[in-house]
PDB file of C-alpha atoms in Angstrom:
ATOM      1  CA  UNK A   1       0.000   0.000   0.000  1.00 63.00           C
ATOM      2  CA  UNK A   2       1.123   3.685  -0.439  1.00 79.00           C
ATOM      3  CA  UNK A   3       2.716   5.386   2.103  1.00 93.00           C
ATOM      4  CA  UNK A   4       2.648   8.910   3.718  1.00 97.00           C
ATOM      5  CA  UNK A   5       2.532  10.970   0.872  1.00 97.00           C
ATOM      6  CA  UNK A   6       4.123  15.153   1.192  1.00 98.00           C
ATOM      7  CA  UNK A   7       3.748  17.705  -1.617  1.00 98.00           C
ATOM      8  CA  UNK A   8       5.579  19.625  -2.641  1.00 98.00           C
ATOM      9  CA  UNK A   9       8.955  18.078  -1.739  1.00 97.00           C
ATOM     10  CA  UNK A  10      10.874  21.240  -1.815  1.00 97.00           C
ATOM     11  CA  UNK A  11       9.682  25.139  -1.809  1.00 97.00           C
ATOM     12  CA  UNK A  12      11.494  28.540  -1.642  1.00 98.00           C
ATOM     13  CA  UNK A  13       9.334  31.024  -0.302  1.00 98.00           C
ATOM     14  CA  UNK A  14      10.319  34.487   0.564  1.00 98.00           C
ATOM     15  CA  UNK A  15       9.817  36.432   3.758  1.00 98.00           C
ATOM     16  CA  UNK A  16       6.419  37.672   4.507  1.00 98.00           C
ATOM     17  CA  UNK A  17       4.841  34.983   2.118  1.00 98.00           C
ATOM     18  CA  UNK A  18       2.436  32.236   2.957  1.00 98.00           C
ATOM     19  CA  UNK A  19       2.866  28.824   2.679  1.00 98.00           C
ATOM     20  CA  UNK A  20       0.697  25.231   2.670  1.00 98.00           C
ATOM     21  CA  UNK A  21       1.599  21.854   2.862  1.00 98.00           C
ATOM     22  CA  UNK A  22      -0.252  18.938   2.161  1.00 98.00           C
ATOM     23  CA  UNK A  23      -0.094  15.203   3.428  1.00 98.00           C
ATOM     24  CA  UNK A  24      -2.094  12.181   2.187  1.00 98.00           C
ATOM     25  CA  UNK A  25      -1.735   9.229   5.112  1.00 97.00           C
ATOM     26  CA  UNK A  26      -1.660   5.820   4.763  1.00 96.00           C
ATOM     27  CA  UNK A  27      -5.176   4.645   3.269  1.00 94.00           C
ATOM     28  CA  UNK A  28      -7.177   4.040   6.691  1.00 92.00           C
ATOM     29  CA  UNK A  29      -4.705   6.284   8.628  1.00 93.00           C
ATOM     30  CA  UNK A  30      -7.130   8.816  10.756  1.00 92.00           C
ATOM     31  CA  UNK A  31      -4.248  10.857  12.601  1.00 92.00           C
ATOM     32  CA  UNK A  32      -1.647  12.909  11.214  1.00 95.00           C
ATOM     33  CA  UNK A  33       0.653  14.481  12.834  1.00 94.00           C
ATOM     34  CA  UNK A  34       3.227  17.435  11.980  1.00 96.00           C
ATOM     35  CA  UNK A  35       6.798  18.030  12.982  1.00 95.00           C
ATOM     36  CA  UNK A  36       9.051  20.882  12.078  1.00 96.00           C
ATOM     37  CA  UNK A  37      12.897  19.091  12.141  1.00 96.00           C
ATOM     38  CA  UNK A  38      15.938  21.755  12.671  1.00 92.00           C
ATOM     39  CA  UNK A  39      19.417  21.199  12.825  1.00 82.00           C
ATOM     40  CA  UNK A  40      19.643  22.781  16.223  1.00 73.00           C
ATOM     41  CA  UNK A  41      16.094  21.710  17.526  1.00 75.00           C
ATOM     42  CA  UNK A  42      15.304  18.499  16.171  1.00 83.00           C
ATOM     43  CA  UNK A  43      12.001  17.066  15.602  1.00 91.00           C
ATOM     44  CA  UNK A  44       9.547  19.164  16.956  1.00 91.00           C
ATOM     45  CA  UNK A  45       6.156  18.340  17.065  1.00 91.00           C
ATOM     46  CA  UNK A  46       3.899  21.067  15.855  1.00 94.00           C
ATOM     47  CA  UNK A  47      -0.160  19.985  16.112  1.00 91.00           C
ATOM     48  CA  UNK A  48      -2.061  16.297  15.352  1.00 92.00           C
ATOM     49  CA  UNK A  49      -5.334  15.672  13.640  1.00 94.00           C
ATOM     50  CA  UNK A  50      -7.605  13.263  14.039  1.00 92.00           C
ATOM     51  CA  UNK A  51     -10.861  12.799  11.981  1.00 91.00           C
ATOM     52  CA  UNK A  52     -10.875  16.653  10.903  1.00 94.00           C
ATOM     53  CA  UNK A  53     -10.448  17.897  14.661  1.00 93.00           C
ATOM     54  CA  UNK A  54      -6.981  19.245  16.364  1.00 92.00           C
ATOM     55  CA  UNK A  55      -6.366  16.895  19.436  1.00 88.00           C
ATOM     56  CA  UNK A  56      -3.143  18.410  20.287  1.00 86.00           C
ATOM     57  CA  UNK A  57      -0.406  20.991  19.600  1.00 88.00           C
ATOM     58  CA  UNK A  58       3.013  21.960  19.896  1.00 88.00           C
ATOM     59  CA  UNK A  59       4.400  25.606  20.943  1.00 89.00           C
ATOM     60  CA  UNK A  60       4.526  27.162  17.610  1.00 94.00           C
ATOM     61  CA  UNK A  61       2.942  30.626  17.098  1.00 96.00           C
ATOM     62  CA  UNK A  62      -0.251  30.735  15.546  1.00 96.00           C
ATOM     63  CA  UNK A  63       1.095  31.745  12.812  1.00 98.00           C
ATOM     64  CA  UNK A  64       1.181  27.755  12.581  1.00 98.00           C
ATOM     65  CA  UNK A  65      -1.820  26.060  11.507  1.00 97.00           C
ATOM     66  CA  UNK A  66      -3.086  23.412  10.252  1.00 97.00           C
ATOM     67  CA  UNK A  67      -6.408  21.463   8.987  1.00 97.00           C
ATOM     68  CA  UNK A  68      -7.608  18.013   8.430  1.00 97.00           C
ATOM     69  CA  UNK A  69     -10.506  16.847   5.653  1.00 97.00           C
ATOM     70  CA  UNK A  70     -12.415  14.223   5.511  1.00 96.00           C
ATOM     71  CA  UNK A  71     -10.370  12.274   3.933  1.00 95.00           C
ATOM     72  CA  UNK A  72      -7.816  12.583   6.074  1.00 95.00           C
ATOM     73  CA  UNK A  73      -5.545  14.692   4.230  1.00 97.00           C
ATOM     74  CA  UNK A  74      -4.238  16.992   6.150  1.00 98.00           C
ATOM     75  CA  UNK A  75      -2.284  20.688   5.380  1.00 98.00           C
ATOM     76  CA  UNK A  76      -0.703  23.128   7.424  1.00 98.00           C
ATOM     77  CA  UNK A  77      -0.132  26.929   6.236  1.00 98.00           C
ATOM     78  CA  UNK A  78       2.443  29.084   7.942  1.00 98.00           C
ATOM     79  CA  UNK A  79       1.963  32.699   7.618  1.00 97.00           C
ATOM     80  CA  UNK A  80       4.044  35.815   7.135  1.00 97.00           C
ATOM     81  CA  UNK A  81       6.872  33.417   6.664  1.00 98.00           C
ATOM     82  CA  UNK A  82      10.170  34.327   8.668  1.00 98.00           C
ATOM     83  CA  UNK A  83      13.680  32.953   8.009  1.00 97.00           C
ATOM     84  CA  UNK A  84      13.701  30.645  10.640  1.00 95.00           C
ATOM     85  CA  UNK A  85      10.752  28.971   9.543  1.00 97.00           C
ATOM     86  CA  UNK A  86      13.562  27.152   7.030  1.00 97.00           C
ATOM     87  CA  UNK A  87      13.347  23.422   7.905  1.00 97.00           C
ATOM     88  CA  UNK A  88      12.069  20.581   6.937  1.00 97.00           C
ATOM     89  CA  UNK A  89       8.295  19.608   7.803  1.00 98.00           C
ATOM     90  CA  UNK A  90       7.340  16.305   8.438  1.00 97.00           C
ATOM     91  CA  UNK A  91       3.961  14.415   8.623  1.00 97.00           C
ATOM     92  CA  UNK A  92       3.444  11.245   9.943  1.00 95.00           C
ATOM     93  CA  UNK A  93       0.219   9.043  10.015  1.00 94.00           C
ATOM     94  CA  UNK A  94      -1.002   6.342  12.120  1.00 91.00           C
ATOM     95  CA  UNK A  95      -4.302   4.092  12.471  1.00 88.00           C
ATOM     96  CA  UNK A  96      -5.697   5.885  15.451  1.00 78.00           C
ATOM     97  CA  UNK A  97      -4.849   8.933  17.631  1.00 74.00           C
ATOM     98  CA  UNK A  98      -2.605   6.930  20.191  1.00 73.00           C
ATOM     99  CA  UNK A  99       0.329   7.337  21.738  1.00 71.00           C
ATOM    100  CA  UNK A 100       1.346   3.621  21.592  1.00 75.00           C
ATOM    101  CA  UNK A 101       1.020   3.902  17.838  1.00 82.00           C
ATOM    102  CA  UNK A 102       3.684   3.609  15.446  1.00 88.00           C
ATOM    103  CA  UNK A 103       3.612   6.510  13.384  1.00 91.00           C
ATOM    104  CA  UNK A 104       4.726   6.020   9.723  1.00 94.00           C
ATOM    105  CA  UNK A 105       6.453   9.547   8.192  1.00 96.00           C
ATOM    106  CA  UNK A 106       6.334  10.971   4.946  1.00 97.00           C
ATOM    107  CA  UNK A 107       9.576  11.806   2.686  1.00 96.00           C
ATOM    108  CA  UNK A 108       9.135  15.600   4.214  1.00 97.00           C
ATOM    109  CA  UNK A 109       8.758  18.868   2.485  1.00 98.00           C
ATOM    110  CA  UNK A 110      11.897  21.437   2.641  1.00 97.00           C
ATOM    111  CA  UNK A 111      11.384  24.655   3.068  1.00 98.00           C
ATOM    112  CA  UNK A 112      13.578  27.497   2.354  1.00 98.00           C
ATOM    113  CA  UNK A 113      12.513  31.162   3.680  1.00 98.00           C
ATOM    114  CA  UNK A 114      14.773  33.540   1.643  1.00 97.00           C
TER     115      UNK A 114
ATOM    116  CA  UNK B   1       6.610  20.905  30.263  1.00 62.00           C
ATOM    117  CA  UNK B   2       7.959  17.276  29.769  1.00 63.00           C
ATOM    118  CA  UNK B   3      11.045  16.975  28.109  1.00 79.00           C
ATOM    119  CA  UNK B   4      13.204  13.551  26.806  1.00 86.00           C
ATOM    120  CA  UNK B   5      16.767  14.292  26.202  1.00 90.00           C
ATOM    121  CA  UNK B   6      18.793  11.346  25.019  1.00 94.00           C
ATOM    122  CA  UNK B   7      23.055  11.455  25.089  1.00 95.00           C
ATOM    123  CA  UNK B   8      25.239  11.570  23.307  1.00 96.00           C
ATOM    124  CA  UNK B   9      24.230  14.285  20.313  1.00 94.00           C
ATOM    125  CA  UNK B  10      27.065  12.677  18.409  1.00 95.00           C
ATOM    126  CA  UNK B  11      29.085   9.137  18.261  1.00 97.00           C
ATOM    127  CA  UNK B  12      31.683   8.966  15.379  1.00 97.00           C
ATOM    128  CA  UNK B  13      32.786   4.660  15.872  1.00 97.00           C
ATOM    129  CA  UNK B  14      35.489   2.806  13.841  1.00 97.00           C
ATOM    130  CA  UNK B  15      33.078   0.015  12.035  1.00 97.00           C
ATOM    131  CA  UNK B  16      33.130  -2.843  14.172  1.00 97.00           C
ATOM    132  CA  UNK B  17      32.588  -0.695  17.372  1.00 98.00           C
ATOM    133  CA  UNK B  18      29.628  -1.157  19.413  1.00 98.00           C
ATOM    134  CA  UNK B  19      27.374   1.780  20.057  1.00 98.00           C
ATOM    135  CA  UNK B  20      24.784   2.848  22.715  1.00 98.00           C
ATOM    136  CA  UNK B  21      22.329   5.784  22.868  1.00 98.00           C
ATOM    137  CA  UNK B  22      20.499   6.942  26.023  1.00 98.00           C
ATOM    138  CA  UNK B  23      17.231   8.239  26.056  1.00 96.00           C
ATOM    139  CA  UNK B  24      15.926  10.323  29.173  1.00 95.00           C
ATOM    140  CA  UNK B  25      12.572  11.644  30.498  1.00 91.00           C
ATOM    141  CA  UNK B  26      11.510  13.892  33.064  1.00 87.00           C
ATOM    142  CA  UNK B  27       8.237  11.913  33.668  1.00 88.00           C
ATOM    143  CA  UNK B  28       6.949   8.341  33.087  1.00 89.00           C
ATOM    144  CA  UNK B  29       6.463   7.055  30.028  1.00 89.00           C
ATOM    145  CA  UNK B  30       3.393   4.715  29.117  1.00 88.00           C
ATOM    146  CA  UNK B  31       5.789   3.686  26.042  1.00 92.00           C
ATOM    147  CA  UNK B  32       8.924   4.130  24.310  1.00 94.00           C
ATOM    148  CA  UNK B  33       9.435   3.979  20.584  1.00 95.00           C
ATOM    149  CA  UNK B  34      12.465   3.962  18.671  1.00 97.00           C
ATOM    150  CA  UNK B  35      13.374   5.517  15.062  1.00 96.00           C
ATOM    151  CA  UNK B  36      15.892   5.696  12.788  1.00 97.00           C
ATOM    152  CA  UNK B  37      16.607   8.789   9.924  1.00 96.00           C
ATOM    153  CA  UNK B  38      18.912   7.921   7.048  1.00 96.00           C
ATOM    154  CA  UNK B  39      21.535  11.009   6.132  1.00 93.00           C
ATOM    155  CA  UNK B  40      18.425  12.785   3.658  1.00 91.00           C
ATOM    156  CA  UNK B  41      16.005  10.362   5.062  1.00 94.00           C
ATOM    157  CA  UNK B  42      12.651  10.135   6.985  1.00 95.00           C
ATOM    158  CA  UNK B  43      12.667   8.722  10.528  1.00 96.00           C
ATOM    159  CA  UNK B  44      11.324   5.063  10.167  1.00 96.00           C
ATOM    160  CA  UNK B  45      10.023   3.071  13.093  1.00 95.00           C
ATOM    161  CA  UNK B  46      12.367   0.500  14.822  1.00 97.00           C
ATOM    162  CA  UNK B  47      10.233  -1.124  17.804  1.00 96.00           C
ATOM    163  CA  UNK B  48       8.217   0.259  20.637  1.00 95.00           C
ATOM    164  CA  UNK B  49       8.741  -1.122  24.663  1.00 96.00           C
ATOM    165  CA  UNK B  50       5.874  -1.324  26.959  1.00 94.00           C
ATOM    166  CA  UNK B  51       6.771  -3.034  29.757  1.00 95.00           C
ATOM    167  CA  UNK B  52       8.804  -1.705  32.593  1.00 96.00           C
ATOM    168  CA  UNK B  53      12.391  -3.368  32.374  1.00 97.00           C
ATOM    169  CA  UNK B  54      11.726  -4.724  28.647  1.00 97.00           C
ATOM    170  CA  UNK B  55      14.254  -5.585  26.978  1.00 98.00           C
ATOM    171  CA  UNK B  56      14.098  -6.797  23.240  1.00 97.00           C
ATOM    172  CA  UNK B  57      16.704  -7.853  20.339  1.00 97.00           C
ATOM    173  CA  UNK B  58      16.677  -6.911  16.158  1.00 96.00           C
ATOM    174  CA  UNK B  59      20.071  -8.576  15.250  1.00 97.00           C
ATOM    175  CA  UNK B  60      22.895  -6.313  16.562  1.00 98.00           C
ATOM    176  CA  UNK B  61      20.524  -4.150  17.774  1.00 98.00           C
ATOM    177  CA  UNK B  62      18.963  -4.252  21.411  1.00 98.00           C
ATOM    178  CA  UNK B  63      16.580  -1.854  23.128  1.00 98.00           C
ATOM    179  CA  UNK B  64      16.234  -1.334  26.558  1.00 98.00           C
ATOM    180  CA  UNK B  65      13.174   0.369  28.876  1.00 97.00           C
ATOM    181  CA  UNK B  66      14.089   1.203  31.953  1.00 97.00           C
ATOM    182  CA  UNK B  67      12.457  -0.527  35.213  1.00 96.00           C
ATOM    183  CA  UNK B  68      10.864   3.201  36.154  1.00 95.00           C
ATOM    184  CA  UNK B  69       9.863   3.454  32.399  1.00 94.00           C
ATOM    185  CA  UNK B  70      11.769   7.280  32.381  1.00 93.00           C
ATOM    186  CA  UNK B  71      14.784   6.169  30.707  1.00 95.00           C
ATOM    187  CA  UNK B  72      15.397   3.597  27.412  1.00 97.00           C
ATOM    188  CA  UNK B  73      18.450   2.987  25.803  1.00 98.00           C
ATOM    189  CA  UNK B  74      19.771   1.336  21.994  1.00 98.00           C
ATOM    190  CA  UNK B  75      22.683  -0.496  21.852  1.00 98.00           C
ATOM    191  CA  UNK B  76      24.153  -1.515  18.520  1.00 98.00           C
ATOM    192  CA  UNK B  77      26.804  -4.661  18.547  1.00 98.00           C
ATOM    193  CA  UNK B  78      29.284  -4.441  15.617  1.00 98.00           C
ATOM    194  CA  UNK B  79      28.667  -1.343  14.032  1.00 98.00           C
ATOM    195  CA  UNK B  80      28.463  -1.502  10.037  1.00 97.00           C
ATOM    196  CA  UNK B  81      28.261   1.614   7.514  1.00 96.00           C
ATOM    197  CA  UNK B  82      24.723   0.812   7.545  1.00 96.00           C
ATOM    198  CA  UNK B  83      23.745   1.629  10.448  1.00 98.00           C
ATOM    199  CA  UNK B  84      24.639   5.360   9.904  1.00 98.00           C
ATOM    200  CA  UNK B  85      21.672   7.711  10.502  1.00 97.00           C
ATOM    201  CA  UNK B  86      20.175   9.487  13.731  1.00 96.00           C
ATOM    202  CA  UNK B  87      18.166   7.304  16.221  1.00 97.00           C
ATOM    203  CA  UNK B  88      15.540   8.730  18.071  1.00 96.00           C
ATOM    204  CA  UNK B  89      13.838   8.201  21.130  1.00 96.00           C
ATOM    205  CA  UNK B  90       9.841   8.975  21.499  1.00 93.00           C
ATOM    206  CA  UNK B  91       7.284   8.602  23.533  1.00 88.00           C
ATOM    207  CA  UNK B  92       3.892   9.946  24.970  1.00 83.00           C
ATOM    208  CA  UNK B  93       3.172  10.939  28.245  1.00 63.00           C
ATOM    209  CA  UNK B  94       0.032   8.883  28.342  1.00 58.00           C
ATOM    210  CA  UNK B  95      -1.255   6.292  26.122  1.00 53.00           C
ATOM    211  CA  UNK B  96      -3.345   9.069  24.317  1.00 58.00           C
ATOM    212  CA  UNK B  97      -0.725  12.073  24.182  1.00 63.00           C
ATOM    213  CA  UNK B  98       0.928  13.047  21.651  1.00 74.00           C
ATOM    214  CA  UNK B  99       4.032  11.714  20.902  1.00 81.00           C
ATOM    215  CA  UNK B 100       7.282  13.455  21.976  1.00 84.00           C
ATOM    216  CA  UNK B 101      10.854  12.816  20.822  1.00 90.00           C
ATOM    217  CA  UNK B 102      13.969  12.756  21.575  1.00 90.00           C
ATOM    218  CA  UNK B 103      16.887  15.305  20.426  1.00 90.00           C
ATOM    219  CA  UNK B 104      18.280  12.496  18.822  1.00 94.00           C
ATOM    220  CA  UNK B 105      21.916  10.871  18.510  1.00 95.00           C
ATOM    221  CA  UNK B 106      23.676  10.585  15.483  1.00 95.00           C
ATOM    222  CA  UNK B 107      26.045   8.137  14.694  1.00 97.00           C
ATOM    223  CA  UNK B 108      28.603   7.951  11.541  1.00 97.00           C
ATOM    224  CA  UNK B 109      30.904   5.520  11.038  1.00 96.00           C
ATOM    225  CA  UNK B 110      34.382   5.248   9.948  1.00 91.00           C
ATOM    226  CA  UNK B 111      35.335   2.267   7.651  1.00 87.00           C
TER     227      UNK B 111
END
């Protein structure tokens, strides 16, 4: 079966833009989750969906956000983009919102804020 | 807020060398997973623990959950060029929390 699918793979955006991601889970996958991964900070988790509703989030501003369909897809949009917003952003899917759950990760998307 | 910190940030071995990785939390863990990124990579699940005092085996590779389930550890036996990449810790602070990881230790290898 597929896995976790990110779009695109690779973006320059420059400061003071907007930007959205998208991830398609694993067919049957209701949670996704996001992470923003830094050299310096590594993998930090950013907010989770499950079936279209936010059950948690990270300490991003809220310039950070994010949204879940019915499908499952999921995308998050960061706002008035700043340079440190450069990293690469991470989704991961499992079967159910758990934290006992492995969580299967897409290829990423990297983002450059220029 | 919790926190899990795992030691060392780096390990450069000579192939052949064994290597272990120490993952720490400030609170009890229900669970701790395990992941591995490739240099350009994706972090990919490696096994998750449950039990306090677990212990369980994938080849050269054996994971450890401590008996107050706040600390795990990784222990490669034999290190090969393949097993370059950064391994992370992660875990939840309840069964249905989100999941938090590790800073991560990465490991490179000299042939």
């Amino acid at each position: 079966k597929a896995g976790v699918t990110q779009t695109p793979r690779y973006l320059i955006k420059t400061r003071g833009q907007q930007v959205t991601l998208s991830c398609s889970p694993i067919s049957g996958h209701r949670s996704v989750s996001w992470y923003q991964q830094t050299p310096g900070q590594g993998l930090q988790f950013l907010f989770e969906y499950f079936s279209e509703t936010q059950r948690n989030k990270g300490n991003f501003p809220g310039r950070f956000s994010g949204r879940q369909f019915s499908n499952s897809r999921s995308e998050m949009n960061v706002s008035t983009l700043e340079l440190g917003d450069s990293a690469l952003y991470l989704c991961a899917s499992s079967l159910v919102s758990r934290g006992d759950t492995e969580a299967f990760f897409g290829q990423g998307t990297r983002l450059t804020v220029v | 807020g919790q926190q899990v910190m795992q030691i060392p940030q780096y390990q450069h071995v000579q192939e052949g060398e064994d290597f272990t990785t120490y993952c720490n939390s400030s609170t009890t863990l229900s669970n701790i997973q395990w992941y591995k990124q490739r240099p350009g990579g994706h972090p990919v699940f490696l096994i998750q623990l449950v039990k306090s005092g677990e212990v369980k085996k994938q080849k050269r590779l054996t994971f450890q959950f401590g008996e107050a389930k706040k600390n795990s550890s990784l222990h490669i036996t034999a290190t090969q060029t393949t097993d370059v990449g950064t391994y992370f810790c992660a875990g939840p602070l309840s069964s249905a929390s989100k999941i938090i990881f590790g800073s991560g230790t990465r490991l490179s290898i000299r042939p």
